[in-house]
Every structure is written in C-alpha cells, then in structure tokens.
Short mmCIF file of N, CA and C and ligand atoms in Angstrom, two decimals:
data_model
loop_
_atom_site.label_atom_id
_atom_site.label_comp_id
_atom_site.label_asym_id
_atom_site.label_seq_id
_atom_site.Cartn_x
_atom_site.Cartn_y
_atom_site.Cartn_z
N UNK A 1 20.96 62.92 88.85
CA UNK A 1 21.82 61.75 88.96
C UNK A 1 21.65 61.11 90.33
N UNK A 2 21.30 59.85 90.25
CA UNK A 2 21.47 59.34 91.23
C UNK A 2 22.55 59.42 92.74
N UNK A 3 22.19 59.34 93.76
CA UNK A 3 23.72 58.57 94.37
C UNK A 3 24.35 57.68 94.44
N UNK A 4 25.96 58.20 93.55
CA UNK A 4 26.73 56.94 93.35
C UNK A 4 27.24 55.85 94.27
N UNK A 5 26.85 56.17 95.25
CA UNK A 5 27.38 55.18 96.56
C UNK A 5 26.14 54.53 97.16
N UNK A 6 24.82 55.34 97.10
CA UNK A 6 23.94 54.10 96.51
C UNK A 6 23.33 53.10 95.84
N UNK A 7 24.15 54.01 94.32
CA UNK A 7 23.25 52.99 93.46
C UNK A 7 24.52 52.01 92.98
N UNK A 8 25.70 52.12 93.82
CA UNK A 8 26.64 51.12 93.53
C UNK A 8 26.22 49.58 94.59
N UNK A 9 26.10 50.48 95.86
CA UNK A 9 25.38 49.09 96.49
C UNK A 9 23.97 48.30 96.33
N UNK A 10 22.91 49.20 94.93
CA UNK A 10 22.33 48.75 94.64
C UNK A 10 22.68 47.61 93.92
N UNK A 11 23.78 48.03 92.69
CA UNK A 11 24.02 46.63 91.93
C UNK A 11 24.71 45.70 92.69
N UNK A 12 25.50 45.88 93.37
CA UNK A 12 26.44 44.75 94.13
C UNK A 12 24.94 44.00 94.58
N UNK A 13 23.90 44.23 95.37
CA UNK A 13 23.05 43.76 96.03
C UNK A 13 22.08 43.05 94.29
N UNK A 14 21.86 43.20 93.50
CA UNK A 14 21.61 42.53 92.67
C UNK A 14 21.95 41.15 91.77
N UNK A 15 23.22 41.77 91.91
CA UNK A 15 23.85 40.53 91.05
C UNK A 15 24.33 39.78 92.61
N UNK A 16 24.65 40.52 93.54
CA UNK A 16 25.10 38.89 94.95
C UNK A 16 23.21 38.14 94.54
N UNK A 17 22.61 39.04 94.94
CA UNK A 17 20.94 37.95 94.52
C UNK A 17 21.05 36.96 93.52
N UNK A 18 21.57 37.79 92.63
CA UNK A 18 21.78 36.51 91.48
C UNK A 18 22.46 35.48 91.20
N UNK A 19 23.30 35.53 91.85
CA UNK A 19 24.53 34.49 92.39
C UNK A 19 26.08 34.95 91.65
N UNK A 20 26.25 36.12 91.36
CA UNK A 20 26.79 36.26 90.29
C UNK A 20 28.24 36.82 91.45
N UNK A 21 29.77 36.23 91.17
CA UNK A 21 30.80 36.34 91.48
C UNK A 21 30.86 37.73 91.21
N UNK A 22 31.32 38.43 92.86
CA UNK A 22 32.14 39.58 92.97
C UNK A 22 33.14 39.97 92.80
N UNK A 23 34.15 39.58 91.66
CA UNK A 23 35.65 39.89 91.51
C UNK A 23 36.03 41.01 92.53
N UNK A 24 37.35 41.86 92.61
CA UNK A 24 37.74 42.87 93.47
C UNK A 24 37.38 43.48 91.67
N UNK A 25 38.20 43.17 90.57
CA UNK A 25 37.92 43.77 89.36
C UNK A 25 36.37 44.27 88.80
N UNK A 26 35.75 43.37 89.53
CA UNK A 26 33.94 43.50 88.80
C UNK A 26 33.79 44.84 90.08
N UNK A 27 34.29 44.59 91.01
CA UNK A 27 34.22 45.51 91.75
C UNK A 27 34.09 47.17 91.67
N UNK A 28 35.78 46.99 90.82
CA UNK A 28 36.22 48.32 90.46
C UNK A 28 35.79 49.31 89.59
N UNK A 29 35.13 47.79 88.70
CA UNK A 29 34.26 47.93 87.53
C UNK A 29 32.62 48.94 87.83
N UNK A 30 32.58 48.29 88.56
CA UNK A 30 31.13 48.51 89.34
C UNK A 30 30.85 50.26 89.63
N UNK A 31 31.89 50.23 90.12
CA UNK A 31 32.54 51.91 91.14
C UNK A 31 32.34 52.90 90.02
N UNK A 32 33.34 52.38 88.68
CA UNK A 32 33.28 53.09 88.07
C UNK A 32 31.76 53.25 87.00
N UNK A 33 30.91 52.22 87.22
CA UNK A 33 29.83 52.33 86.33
C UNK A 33 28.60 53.23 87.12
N UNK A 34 28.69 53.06 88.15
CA UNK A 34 27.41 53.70 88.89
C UNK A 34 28.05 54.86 89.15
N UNK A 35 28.84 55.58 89.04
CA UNK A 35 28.83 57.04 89.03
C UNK A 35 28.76 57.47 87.75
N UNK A 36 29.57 56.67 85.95
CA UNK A 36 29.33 57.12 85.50
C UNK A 36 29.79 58.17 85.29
N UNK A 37 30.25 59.29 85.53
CA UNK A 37 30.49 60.35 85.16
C UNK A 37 31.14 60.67 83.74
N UNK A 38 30.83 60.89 82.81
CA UNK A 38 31.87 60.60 81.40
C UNK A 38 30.69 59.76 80.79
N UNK A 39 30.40 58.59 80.99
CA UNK A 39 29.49 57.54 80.28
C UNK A 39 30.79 56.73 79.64
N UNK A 40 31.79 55.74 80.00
CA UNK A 40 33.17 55.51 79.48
C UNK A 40 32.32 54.26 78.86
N UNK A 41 33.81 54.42 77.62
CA UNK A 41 33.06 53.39 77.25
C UNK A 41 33.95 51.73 77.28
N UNK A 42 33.73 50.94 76.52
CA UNK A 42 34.32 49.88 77.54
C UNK A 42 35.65 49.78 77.48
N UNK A 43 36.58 50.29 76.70
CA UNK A 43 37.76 50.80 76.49
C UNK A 43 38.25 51.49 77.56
N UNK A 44 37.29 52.70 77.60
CA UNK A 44 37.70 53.44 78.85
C UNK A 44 38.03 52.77 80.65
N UNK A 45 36.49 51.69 80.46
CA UNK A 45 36.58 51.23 81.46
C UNK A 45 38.29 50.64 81.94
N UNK A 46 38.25 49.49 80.99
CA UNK A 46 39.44 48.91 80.55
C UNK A 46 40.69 49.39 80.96
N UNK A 47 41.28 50.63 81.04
CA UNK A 47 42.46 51.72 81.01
C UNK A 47 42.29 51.71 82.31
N UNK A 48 40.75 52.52 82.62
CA UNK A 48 40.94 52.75 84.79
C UNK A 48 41.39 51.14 85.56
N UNK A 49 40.51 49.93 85.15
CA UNK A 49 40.58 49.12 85.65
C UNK A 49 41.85 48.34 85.59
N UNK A 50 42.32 48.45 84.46
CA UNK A 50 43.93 47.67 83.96
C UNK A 50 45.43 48.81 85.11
N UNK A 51 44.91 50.06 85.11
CA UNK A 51 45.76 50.56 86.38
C UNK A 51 46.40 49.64 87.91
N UNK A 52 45.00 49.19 88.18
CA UNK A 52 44.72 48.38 89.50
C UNK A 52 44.98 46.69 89.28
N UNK A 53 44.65 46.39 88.22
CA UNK A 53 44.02 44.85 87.63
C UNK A 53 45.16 44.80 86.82
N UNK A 54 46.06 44.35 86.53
CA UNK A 54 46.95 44.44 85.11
C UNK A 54 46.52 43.15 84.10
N UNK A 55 45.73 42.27 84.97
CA UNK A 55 45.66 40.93 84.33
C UNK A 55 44.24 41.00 84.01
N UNK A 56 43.75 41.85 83.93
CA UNK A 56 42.31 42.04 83.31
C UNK A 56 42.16 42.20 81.97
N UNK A 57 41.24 41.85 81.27
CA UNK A 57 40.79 41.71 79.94
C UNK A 57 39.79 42.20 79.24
N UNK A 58 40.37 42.90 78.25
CA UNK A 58 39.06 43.53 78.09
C UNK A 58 37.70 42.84 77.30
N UNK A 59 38.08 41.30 77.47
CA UNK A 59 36.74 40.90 76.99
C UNK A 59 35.84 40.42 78.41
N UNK A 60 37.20 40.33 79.41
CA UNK A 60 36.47 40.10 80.87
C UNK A 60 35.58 41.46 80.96
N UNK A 61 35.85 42.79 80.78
CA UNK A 61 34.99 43.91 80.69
C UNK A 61 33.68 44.04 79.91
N UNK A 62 33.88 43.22 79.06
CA UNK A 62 32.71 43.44 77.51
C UNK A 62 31.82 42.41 78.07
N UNK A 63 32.27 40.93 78.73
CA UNK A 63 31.47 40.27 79.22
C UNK A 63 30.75 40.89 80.77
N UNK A 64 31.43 41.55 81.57
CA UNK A 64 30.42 41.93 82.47
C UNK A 64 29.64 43.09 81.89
N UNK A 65 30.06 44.10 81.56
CA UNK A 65 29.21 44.60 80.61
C UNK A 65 27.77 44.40 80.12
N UNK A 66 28.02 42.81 79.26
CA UNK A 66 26.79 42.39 78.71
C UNK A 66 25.79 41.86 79.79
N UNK A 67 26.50 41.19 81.07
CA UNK A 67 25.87 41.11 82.31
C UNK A 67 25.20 41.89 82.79
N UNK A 68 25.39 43.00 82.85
CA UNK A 68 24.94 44.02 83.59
C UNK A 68 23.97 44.84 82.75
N UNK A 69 24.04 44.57 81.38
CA UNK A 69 22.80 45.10 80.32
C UNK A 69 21.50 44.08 80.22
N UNK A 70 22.42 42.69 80.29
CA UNK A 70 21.02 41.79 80.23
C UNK A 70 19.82 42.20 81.88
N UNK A 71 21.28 42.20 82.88
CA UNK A 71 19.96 42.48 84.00
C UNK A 71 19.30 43.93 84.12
N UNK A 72 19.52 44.48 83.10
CA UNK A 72 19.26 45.75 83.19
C UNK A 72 20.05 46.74 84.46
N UNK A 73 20.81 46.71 84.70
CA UNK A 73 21.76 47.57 85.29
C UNK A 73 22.40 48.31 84.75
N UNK A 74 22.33 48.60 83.60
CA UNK A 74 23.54 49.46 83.09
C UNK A 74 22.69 49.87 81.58
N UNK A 75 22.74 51.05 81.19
CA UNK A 75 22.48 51.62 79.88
C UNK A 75 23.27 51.94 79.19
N UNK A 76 23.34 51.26 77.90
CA UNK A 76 24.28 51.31 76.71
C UNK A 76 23.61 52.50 75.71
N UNK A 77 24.82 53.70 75.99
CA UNK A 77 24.22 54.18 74.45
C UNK A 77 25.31 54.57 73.46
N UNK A 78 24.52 53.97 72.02
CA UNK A 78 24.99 53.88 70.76
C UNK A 78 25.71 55.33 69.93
N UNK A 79 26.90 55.69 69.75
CA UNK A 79 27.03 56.74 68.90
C UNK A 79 27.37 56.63 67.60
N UNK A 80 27.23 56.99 66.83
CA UNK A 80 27.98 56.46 65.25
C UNK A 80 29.32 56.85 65.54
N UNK A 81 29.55 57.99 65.85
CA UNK A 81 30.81 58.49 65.75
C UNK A 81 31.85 58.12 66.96
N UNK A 82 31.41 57.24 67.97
CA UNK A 82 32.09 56.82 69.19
C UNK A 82 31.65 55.86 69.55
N UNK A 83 30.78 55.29 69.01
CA UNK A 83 30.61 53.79 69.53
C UNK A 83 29.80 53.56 71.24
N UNK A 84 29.92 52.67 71.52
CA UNK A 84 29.16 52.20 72.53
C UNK A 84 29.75 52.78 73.83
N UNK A 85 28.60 53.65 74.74
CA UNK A 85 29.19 54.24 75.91
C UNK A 85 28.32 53.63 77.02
N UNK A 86 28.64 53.67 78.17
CA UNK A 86 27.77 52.99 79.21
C UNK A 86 27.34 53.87 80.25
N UNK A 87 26.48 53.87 80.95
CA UNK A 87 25.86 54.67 82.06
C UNK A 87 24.89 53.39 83.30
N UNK A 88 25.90 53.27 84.14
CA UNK A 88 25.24 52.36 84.96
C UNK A 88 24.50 53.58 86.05
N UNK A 89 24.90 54.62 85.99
CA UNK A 89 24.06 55.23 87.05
C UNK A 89 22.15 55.80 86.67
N UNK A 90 22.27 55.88 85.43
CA UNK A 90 21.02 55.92 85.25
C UNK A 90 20.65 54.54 84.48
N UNK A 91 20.20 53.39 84.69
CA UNK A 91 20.26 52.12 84.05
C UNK A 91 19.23 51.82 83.00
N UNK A 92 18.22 53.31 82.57
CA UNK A 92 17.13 53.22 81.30
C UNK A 92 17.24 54.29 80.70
N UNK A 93 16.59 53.82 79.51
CA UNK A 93 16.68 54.99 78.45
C UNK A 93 16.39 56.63 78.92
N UNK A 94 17.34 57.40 78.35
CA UNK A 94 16.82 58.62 78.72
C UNK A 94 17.76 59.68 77.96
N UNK A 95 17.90 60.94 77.43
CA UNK A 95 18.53 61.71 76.62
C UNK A 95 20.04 61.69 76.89
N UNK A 96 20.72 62.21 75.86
CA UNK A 96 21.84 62.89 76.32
C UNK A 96 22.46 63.78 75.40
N UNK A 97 23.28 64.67 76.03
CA UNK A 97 23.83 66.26 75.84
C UNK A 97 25.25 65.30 75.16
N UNK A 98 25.91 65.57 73.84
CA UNK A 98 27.12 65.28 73.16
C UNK A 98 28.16 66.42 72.62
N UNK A 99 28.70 66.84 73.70
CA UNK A 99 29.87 67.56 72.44
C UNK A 99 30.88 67.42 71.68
N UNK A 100 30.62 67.48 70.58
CA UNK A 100 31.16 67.22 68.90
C UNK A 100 32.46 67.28 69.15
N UNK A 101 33.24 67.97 69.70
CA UNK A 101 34.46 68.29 69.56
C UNK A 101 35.28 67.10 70.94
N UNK A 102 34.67 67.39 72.14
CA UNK A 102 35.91 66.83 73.51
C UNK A 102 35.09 65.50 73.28
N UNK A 103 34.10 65.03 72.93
CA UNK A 103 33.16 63.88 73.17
C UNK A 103 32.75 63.61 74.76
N UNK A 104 32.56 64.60 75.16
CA UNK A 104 32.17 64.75 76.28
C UNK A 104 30.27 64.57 76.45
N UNK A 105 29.93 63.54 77.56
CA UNK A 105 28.57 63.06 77.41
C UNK A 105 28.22 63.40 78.82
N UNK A 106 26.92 63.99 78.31
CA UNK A 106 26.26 64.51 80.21
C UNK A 106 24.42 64.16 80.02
N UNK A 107 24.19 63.81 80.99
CA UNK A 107 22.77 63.03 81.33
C UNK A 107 21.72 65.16 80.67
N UNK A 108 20.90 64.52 79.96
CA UNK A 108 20.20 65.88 80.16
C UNK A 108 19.42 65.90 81.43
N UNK A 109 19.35 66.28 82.56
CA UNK A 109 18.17 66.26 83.43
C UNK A 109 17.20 67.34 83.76
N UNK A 110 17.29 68.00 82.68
CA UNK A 110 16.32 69.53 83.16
C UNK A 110 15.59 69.51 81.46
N UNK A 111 14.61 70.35 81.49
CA UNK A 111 13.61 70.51 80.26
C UNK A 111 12.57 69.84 80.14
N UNK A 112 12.37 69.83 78.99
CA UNK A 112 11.00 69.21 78.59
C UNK A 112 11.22 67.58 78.27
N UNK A 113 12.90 67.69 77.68
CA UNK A 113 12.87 65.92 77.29
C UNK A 113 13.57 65.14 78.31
N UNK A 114 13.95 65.51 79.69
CA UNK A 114 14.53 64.92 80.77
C UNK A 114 13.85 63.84 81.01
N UNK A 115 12.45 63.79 81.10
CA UNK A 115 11.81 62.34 81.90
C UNK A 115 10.74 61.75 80.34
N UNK A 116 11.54 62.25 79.43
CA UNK A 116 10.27 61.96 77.88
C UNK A 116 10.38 59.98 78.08
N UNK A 117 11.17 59.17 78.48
CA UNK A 117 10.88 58.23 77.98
C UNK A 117 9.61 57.64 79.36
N UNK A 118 9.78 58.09 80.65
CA UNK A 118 8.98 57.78 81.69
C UNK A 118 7.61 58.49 81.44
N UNK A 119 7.80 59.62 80.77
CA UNK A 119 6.49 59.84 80.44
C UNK A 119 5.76 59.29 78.99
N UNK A 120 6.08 58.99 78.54
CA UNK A 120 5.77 58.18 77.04
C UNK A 120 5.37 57.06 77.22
N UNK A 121 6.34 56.34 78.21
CA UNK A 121 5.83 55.35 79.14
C UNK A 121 4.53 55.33 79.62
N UNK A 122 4.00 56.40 80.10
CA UNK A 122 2.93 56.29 81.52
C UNK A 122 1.91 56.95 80.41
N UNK A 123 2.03 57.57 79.42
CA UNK A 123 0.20 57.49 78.82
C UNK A 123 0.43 56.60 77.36
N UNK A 124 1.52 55.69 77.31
CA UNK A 124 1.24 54.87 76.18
C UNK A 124 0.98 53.40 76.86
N UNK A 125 1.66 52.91 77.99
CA UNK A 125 1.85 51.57 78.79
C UNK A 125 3.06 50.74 78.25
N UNK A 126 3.43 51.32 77.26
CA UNK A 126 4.61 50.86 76.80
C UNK A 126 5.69 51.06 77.72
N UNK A 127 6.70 49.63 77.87
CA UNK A 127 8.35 49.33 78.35
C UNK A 127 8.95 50.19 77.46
N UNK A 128 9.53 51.25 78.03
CA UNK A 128 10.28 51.83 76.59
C UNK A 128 12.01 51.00 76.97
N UNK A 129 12.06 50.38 75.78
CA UNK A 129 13.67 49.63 76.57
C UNK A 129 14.87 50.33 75.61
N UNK A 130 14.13 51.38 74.94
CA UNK A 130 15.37 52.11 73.96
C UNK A 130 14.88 53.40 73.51
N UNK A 131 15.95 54.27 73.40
CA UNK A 131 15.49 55.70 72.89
C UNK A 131 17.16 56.03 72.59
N UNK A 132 17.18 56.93 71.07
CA UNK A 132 18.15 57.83 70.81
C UNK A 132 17.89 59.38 70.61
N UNK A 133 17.82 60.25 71.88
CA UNK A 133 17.74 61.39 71.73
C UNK A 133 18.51 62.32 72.40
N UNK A 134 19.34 62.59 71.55
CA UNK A 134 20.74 62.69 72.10
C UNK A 134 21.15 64.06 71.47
N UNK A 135 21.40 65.22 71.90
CA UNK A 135 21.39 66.31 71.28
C UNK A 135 23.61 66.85 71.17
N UNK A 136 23.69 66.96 70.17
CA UNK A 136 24.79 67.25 69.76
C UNK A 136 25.18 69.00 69.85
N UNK A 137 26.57 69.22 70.28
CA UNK A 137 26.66 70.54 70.23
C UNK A 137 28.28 70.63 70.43
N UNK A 138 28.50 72.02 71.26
CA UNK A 138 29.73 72.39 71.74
C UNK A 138 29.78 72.59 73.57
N UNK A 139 30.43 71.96 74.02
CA UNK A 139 30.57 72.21 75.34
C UNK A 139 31.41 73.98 75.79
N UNK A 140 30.86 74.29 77.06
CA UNK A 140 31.32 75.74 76.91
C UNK A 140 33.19 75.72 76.71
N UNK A 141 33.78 74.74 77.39
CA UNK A 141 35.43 74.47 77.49
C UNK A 141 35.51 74.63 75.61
N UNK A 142 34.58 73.85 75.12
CA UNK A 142 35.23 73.87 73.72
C UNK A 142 34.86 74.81 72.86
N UNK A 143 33.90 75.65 73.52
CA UNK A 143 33.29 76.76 72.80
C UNK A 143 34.74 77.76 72.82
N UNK A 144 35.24 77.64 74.51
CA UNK A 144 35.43 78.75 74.92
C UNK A 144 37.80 78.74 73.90
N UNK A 145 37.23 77.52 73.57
CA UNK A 145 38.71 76.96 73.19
C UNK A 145 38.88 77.22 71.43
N UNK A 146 38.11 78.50 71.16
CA UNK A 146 38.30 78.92 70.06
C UNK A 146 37.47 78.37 68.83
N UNK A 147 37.72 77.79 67.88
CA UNK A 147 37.50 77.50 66.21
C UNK A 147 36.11 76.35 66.28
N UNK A 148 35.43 76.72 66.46
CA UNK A 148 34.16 75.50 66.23
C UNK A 148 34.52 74.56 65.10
N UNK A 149 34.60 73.46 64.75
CA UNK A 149 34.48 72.36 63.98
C UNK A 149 33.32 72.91 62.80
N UNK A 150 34.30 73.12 61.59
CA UNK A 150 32.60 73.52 60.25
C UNK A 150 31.44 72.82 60.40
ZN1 ZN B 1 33.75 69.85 74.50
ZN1 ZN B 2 23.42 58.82 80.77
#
C-alpha cells in the first residue's frame, strides 16, 4: 500500500493541475480515499463525510467519485453482492481478498497474483484498465467468530 499522506497529496496536486475546486468536503473526501483502508463504498464515504459536512450530498460524493475515476485516481471495484467499492490508494486494477461474512476488503499484495495485471501488462502491451480477481473467503475475526455461512 502506498503512503497515504503521499498519495493524498498526489491527488490534491492533480486535480489543483486540472483546475478542479478543492472543497474542505472534496477534501475530506480525498483523506478518506487515499488511505482507503476498508475500500468504502460511496455510502460509506457519505456517513464519514456527512459527520463533518452535514450539508453534503451524496450525489455531491457519486459526482466526485466519477471525477476521480475518469482521471484515473481512484479504482472502482464491482461486487454483485455489495456493489461498488472504491480504492483511491491503489488507483489500477489489481486483486482483492473478500470476506463473505464482515464484507471486509483487503488489497492482495503478496503471491503470485499481486502484480498479475502489471505483469500481463508488460509481455502483452496491453492498458489493462479492468480486472475482477477477487478471491472470496472468511476473515480470521469471522472464522474465529464461530458458524461459517453454508
Ligand atoms: Zn470477516
Ligand atoms: Zn484495493
């Protein structure tokens, strides 16, 4: 994982390039996307930011959001069963670890499929601008929390 206090002043330094208004809210927004931790999704965002912001919206969220996907800053990934989660700290395709039960989402970064889309990349020449490989399971908290889900 990146560093979140770098790669937060990375995006601020992107979108000021772009001309794009710094709310204190896009702000908060920001904080919470480049660390990431969780992968929230824009709901989630929504809840931390509406704490601070009360007059925030969550389509004001869905629209920076889409901002921050068009410039490629931020990676959206798709779940059937949870819908759209975000990860501005890693901002391209790349795996992830899902447990079934807490919906708890963690970057895979170790193994064989940690860097599969950069390497797929580099002996095909292909932009890979999407990948779903996303491995489902039980986290140890929910392992350790008794009755596995049939
Ligand atoms: Zn869990
Ligand atoms: Zn991720």
């Amino acid at each position: 994982m990146a560093d979140p206090q770098k790669r937060l002043e990375q995006i601020i330094k992107v979108l000021k390039d772009k001309g794009c208004r710094l709310t204190p809210q896009r702000l908060a927004m920001l904080r919470i996307l480049s660390k990431s931790a969780g992968h929230p999704s824009a709901e989630q965002i929504y809840e931390q930011i509406r704490a601070d912001y009360p007059t925030t919206s969550l389509a004001t969220i869905y629209k920076t959001l889409s901002l921050l996907k068009n410039m490629g800053e931020v990676f959206e990934v798709t779940f059937a069963s949870m819908g759209s989660h975000y990860d501005g700290n890693k901002p391209y395709p790349h795996p992830h670890l899902i447990c079934t039960k807490c919906g708890q989402i963690l970057d895979l970064e170790f193994g064989p499929v940690a860097g599969i889309s950069q390497e797929i990349a580099r002996q095909t020449g292909y932009k890979i601008t999407h990948q779903q490989l996303n491995f489902y399971g039980l986290c140890p908290q929910c392992q350790q929390g008794g009755q596995a889900p049939e």
